[in-house]
Tab-separated table of N, CA and C in Angstrom:
chain	number	residue	atom	x	y	z
A	1	MET	N	26.067	22.197	-63.462
A	1	MET	CA	26.279	21.824	-61.990
A	1	MET	C	26.261	23.415	-61.352
A	2	CYS	N	26.351	23.380	-60.150
A	2	CYS	CA	26.143	24.533	-59.363
A	2	CYS	C	27.498	25.412	-59.544
A	3	GLY	N	27.382	26.705	-59.977
A	3	GLY	CA	28.574	27.557	-59.675
A	3	GLY	C	29.272	27.455	-61.201
A	4	ASP	N	30.575	28.001	-61.287
A	4	ASP	CA	31.099	28.080	-62.518
A	4	ASP	C	32.108	26.818	-62.751
A	5	THR	N	32.809	26.690	-63.736
A	5	THR	CA	33.821	25.565	-63.856
A	5	THR	C	34.988	25.755	-62.897
A	6	ASP	N	35.135	27.021	-62.183
A	6	ASP	CA	35.980	27.270	-61.279
A	6	ASP	C	35.917	26.423	-60.034
A	7	LEU	N	34.644	25.742	-59.961
A	7	LEU	CA	34.616	24.833	-58.801
A	7	LEU	C	35.158	23.565	-59.053
A	8	MET	N	35.686	23.215	-60.125
A	8	MET	CA	36.111	21.843	-60.550
A	8	MET	C	37.443	21.754	-59.956
A	9	THR	N	37.669	20.513	-59.213
A	9	THR	CA	39.077	20.214	-58.500
A	9	THR	C	39.243	18.783	-58.713
A	10	SER	N	40.688	18.465	-58.528
A	10	SER	CA	40.769	17.132	-58.718
A	10	SER	C	40.732	16.399	-57.462
A	11	PRO	N	40.725	15.226	-57.282
A	11	PRO	CA	40.503	14.482	-55.940
A	11	PRO	C	41.526	14.755	-55.110
A	12	GLY	N	41.182	15.218	-53.734
A	12	GLY	CA	42.048	15.379	-52.960
A	12	GLY	C	42.412	16.896	-52.812
A	13	GLU	N	42.139	17.734	-53.767
A	13	GLU	CA	42.428	19.030	-53.763
A	13	GLU	C	41.233	19.793	-52.852
A	14	PRO	N	41.640	20.691	-51.982
A	14	PRO	CA	40.616	21.341	-51.314
A	14	PRO	C	39.547	21.982	-52.211
A	15	ARG	N	38.230	22.194	-51.717
A	15	ARG	CA	37.245	22.714	-52.429
A	15	ARG	C	37.080	24.134	-51.997
A	16	GLY	N	37.378	24.489	-50.900
A	16	GLY	CA	37.137	25.825	-50.408
A	16	GLY	C	35.643	26.044	-50.133
A	17	GLN	N	35.196	27.292	-49.936
A	17	GLN	CA	33.771	27.467	-49.450
A	17	GLN	C	32.796	27.631	-50.612
A	18	LEU	N	33.246	27.800	-51.759
A	18	LEU	CA	32.266	27.761	-52.947
A	18	LEU	C	31.459	26.705	-53.156
A	19	ALA	N	31.656	25.553	-52.899
A	19	ALA	CA	30.687	24.355	-53.052
A	19	ALA	C	29.715	24.317	-52.065
A	20	GLU	N	29.951	25.178	-50.957
A	20	GLU	CA	29.018	24.868	-49.652
A	20	GLU	C	27.614	25.507	-50.146
A	21	PRO	N	27.351	26.544	-50.669
A	21	PRO	CA	26.238	26.930	-51.094
A	21	PRO	C	25.356	26.197	-51.901
A	22	CYS	N	25.973	25.426	-52.771
A	22	CYS	CA	25.392	24.278	-53.578
A	22	CYS	C	24.859	23.307	-52.767
A	23	VAL	N	25.582	22.750	-51.730
A	23	VAL	CA	25.272	21.734	-51.063
A	23	VAL	C	23.958	22.161	-50.411
A	24	ALA	N	23.951	23.207	-49.694
A	24	ALA	CA	22.896	23.749	-49.050
A	24	ALA	C	21.448	23.840	-49.552
A	25	ARG	N	21.672	23.852	-51.033
A	25	ARG	CA	20.291	23.950	-51.941
A	25	ARG	C	19.851	22.693	-52.189
A	26	VAL	N	20.546	21.710	-51.900
A	26	VAL	CA	20.091	20.215	-52.252
A	26	VAL	C	19.173	19.940	-51.080
A	27	PRO	N	17.984	19.479	-51.343
A	27	PRO	CA	16.913	19.029	-50.118
A	27	PRO	C	17.545	17.914	-49.323
A	28	LEU	N	18.394	17.116	-49.911
A	28	LEU	CA	18.793	15.939	-49.105
A	28	LEU	C	19.752	16.435	-48.000
A	29	PHE	N	20.525	17.490	-48.292
A	29	PHE	CA	21.475	18.109	-47.436
A	29	PHE	C	20.904	19.351	-46.707
A	30	ALA	N	19.880	19.929	-46.764
A	30	ALA	CA	19.547	21.071	-46.338
A	30	ALA	C	19.214	21.244	-44.794
A	31	ARG	N	18.966	20.106	-44.346
A	31	ARG	CA	18.677	20.118	-42.778
A	31	ARG	C	19.968	19.893	-42.047
A	32	LEU	N	21.144	19.652	-42.747
A	32	LEU	CA	22.396	19.413	-42.123
A	32	LEU	C	23.018	20.799	-41.552
A	33	SER	N	23.692	20.808	-40.458
A	33	SER	CA	24.206	21.984	-40.078
A	33	SER	C	25.280	22.492	-40.939
A	34	PRO	N	25.579	23.771	-40.863
A	34	PRO	CA	26.698	24.437	-41.705
A	34	PRO	C	28.042	23.648	-41.711
A	35	ALA	N	28.409	23.093	-40.726
A	35	ALA	CA	29.689	22.342	-40.468
A	35	ALA	C	29.415	20.981	-41.151
A	36	GLN	N	28.205	20.580	-41.064
A	36	GLN	CA	28.219	19.046	-41.905
A	36	GLN	C	28.003	19.516	-43.379
A	37	GLN	N	27.456	20.455	-43.700
A	37	GLN	CA	27.217	20.801	-45.340
A	37	GLN	C	28.774	21.117	-45.692
A	38	ALA	N	29.580	21.771	-44.927
A	38	ALA	CA	30.826	21.966	-45.352
A	38	ALA	C	31.683	20.654	-45.561
A	39	GLU	N	31.335	19.724	-44.653
A	39	GLU	CA	32.039	18.403	-44.814
A	39	GLU	C	31.665	17.617	-46.120
A	40	VAL	N	30.227	17.856	-46.438
A	40	VAL	CA	29.828	17.164	-47.658
A	40	VAL	C	30.537	17.968	-48.832
A	41	ALA	N	30.504	19.077	-48.717
A	41	ALA	CA	31.119	19.962	-49.868
A	41	ALA	C	32.536	19.664	-50.269
A	42	ARG	N	33.356	19.111	-49.044
A	42	ARG	CA	34.668	18.847	-49.258
A	42	ARG	C	34.700	17.599	-50.337
A	43	TYR	N	33.722	16.732	-50.291
A	43	TYR	CA	33.620	15.786	-51.215
A	43	TYR	C	33.109	15.757	-52.562
A	44	ALA	N	32.454	16.813	-52.860
A	44	ALA	CA	31.651	17.137	-53.910
A	44	ALA	C	32.612	17.425	-55.118
A	45	ARG	N	32.188	16.950	-56.107
A	45	ARG	CA	32.847	17.082	-57.545
A	45	ARG	C	31.761	17.392	-58.516
A	46	PRO	N	31.947	18.524	-59.129
A	46	PRO	CA	31.120	18.821	-60.315
A	46	PRO	C	31.347	17.901	-61.404
A	47	ALA	N	30.213	17.526	-62.320
A	47	ALA	CA	30.335	16.674	-63.300
A	47	ALA	C	29.297	17.288	-64.286
A	48	VAL	N	29.546	17.029	-65.452
A	48	VAL	CA	28.634	17.579	-66.617
A	48	VAL	C	28.547	16.328	-67.618
A	49	ALA	N	27.187	16.087	-67.952
A	49	ALA	CA	26.917	15.086	-68.710
A	49	ALA	C	26.241	15.648	-70.074
A	50	GLU	N	26.714	15.430	-71.149
A	50	GLU	CA	26.023	15.847	-72.406
A	50	GLU	C	24.759	14.996	-72.472
A	51	ARG	N	23.915	15.669	-73.410
A	51	ARG	CA	22.679	15.143	-73.849
A	51	ARG	C	22.817	13.812	-74.274
A	52	GLY	N	22.054	12.779	-73.888
A	52	GLY	CA	22.304	11.326	-74.272
A	52	GLY	C	23.447	10.576	-73.671
A	53	GLU	N	24.199	11.117	-72.960
A	53	GLU	CA	25.533	10.641	-72.447
A	53	GLU	C	24.937	9.611	-71.109
A	54	PRO	N	25.236	8.354	-70.964
A	54	PRO	CA	24.930	7.675	-69.724
A	54	PRO	C	25.498	8.132	-68.433
A	55	VAL	N	25.072	8.555	-67.487
A	55	VAL	CA	25.529	8.885	-66.265
A	55	VAL	C	25.876	7.481	-65.613
A	56	VAL	N	24.957	6.610	-65.283
A	56	VAL	CA	25.056	5.392	-64.631
A	56	VAL	C	24.310	4.200	-65.650
A	57	VAL	N	24.710	3.027	-65.455
A	57	VAL	CA	24.186	2.073	-66.302
A	57	VAL	C	23.666	1.038	-65.400
A	58	ALA	N	22.491	0.551	-65.457
A	58	ALA	CA	21.902	-0.514	-64.855
A	58	ALA	C	22.579	-1.722	-64.717
A	59	GLY	N	22.762	-2.194	-63.394
A	59	GLY	CA	23.479	-3.518	-63.115
A	59	GLY	C	24.797	-3.384	-62.895
A	60	GLN	N	25.552	-2.063	-63.045
A	60	GLN	CA	26.820	-1.738	-62.702
A	60	GLN	C	26.797	-1.077	-61.518
A	61	ALA	N	27.872	-1.310	-60.582
A	61	ALA	CA	27.860	-0.792	-59.343
A	61	ALA	C	28.150	0.669	-59.252
A	62	ALA	N	27.696	1.249	-58.590
A	62	ALA	CA	27.796	2.951	-58.508
A	62	ALA	C	28.661	3.306	-57.298
A	63	ALA	N	29.799	4.097	-57.577
A	63	ALA	CA	30.555	4.542	-56.815
A	63	ALA	C	30.473	5.962	-56.263
A	64	GLN	N	29.414	6.543	-56.986
A	64	GLN	CA	29.201	7.726	-56.544
A	64	GLN	C	27.608	8.264	-56.523
A	65	LEU	N	27.299	9.251	-55.621
A	65	LEU	CA	26.073	9.770	-55.575
A	65	LEU	C	25.863	11.083	-56.582
A	66	PHE	N	24.905	10.991	-57.331
A	66	PHE	CA	24.851	12.294	-58.272
A	66	PHE	C	23.494	13.033	-57.830
A	67	VAL	N	23.783	14.517	-57.814
A	67	VAL	CA	22.732	15.288	-57.609
A	67	VAL	C	22.432	16.257	-58.786
A	68	VAL	N	21.368	16.370	-59.285
A	68	VAL	CA	21.126	17.273	-60.280
A	68	VAL	C	21.189	18.534	-59.872
A	69	HIS	N	21.949	19.373	-60.436
A	69	HIS	CA	22.062	21.035	-60.082
A	69	HIS	C	21.206	21.674	-61.130
A	70	GLU	N	21.398	21.442	-62.364
A	70	GLU	CA	20.965	22.176	-63.573
A	70	GLU	C	20.451	21.122	-64.616
A	71	GLY	N	19.369	21.542	-65.267
A	71	GLY	CA	18.686	20.745	-66.349
A	71	GLY	C	18.101	19.587	-65.841
A	72	THR	N	17.932	18.361	-66.581
A	72	THR	CA	17.169	17.347	-66.289
A	72	THR	C	18.036	15.982	-66.683
A	73	VAL	N	17.687	14.850	-65.967
A	73	VAL	CA	18.294	13.586	-66.361
A	73	VAL	C	17.206	12.641	-66.639
A	74	LYS	N	17.070	12.031	-67.643
A	74	LYS	CA	16.287	11.151	-67.780
A	74	LYS	C	16.724	9.606	-67.499
A	75	VAL	N	15.905	9.112	-66.834
A	75	VAL	CA	16.085	7.707	-66.154
A	75	VAL	C	15.256	6.875	-67.031
A	76	SER	N	15.732	5.901	-67.807
A	76	SER	CA	15.132	5.087	-68.734
A	76	SER	C	15.635	3.837	-68.628
A	77	LYS	N	14.938	2.736	-69.353
A	77	LYS	CA	15.198	1.314	-69.639
A	77	LYS	C	14.954	0.920	-71.004
A	78	THR	N	16.079	0.159	-71.539
A	78	THR	CA	15.911	-0.261	-72.815
A	78	THR	C	15.399	-1.658	-72.701
A	79	SER	N	14.317	-2.165	-73.496
A	79	SER	CA	13.919	-3.418	-73.572
A	79	SER	C	14.933	-4.410	-74.433
A	80	ARG	N	14.412	-5.720	-74.340
A	80	ARG	CA	15.339	-6.632	-75.261
A	80	ARG	C	15.087	-6.385	-76.636
A	81	ASP	N	14.086	-5.776	-77.069
A	81	ASP	CA	13.790	-5.424	-78.504
A	81	ASP	C	14.362	-4.047	-78.915
A	82	GLY	N	15.018	-3.501	-77.830
A	82	GLY	CA	15.627	-2.011	-78.285
A	82	GLY	C	14.513	-0.756	-77.999
A	83	ARG	N	13.375	-1.083	-77.419
A	83	ARG	CA	12.588	0.056	-77.272
A	83	ARG	C	12.910	0.624	-75.794
A	84	GLU	N	13.231	1.881	-75.989
A	84	GLU	CA	13.226	2.715	-74.683
A	84	GLU	C	12.130	3.018	-73.897
A	85	THR	N	11.900	2.918	-72.303
A	85	THR	CA	10.897	3.452	-71.688
A	85	THR	C	11.495	4.317	-70.641
A	86	THR	N	10.800	5.512	-70.741
A	86	THR	CA	11.270	6.581	-69.769
A	86	THR	C	10.610	6.206	-68.448
A	87	LEU	N	11.419	6.176	-67.303
A	87	LEU	CA	10.873	5.775	-66.051
A	87	LEU	C	10.727	7.058	-65.205
A	88	ARG	N	11.456	7.995	-65.373
A	88	ARG	CA	11.542	9.023	-64.614
A	88	ARG	C	12.411	10.378	-65.171
A	89	VAL	N	11.825	11.467	-65.063
A	89	VAL	CA	12.778	12.648	-65.339
A	89	VAL	C	13.251	13.395	-64.017
A	90	LEU	N	14.425	13.275	-63.717
A	90	LEU	CA	15.058	13.948	-62.605
A	90	LEU	C	15.318	15.461	-62.860
A	91	ALA	N	14.890	16.445	-61.902
A	91	ALA	CA	15.218	17.830	-61.816
A	91	ALA	C	16.091	18.363	-60.813
A	92	PRO	N	16.528	19.527	-61.067
A	92	PRO	CA	17.469	20.181	-59.893
A	92	PRO	C	17.091	19.737	-58.568
A	93	GLY	N	18.149	19.187	-57.775
A	93	GLY	CA	17.611	18.611	-56.314
A	93	GLY	C	17.430	17.265	-56.156
A	94	ASP	N	17.227	16.560	-57.344
A	94	ASP	CA	16.922	15.144	-57.241
A	94	ASP	C	18.335	14.529	-57.190
A	95	VAL	N	18.257	13.276	-56.690
A	95	VAL	CA	19.343	12.487	-56.435
A	95	VAL	C	19.324	11.204	-57.324
A	96	LEU	N	20.535	10.881	-57.740
A	96	LEU	CA	20.618	9.580	-58.534
A	96	LEU	C	21.614	8.751	-57.917
């Protein structure tokens, strides 16, 4: 994710100004005013996914919006016979 592990906080804990530059670099939020970006940063929570670890599963309700900051995320679908098809590879700035 963007920045160091020092950015990790528990829900409800103030995020401070460290997350704001990360939000500003995400294309989805780039046109927001600095005040609006600060508001988004208040709700941002860093997360790390290990290689092969599912971030979301098709058919399950998503309660979060994920933004790729580092690395890539493979979006794939597994057929009934177990074959995996890559649909897209997300890069930094992409939203899931």
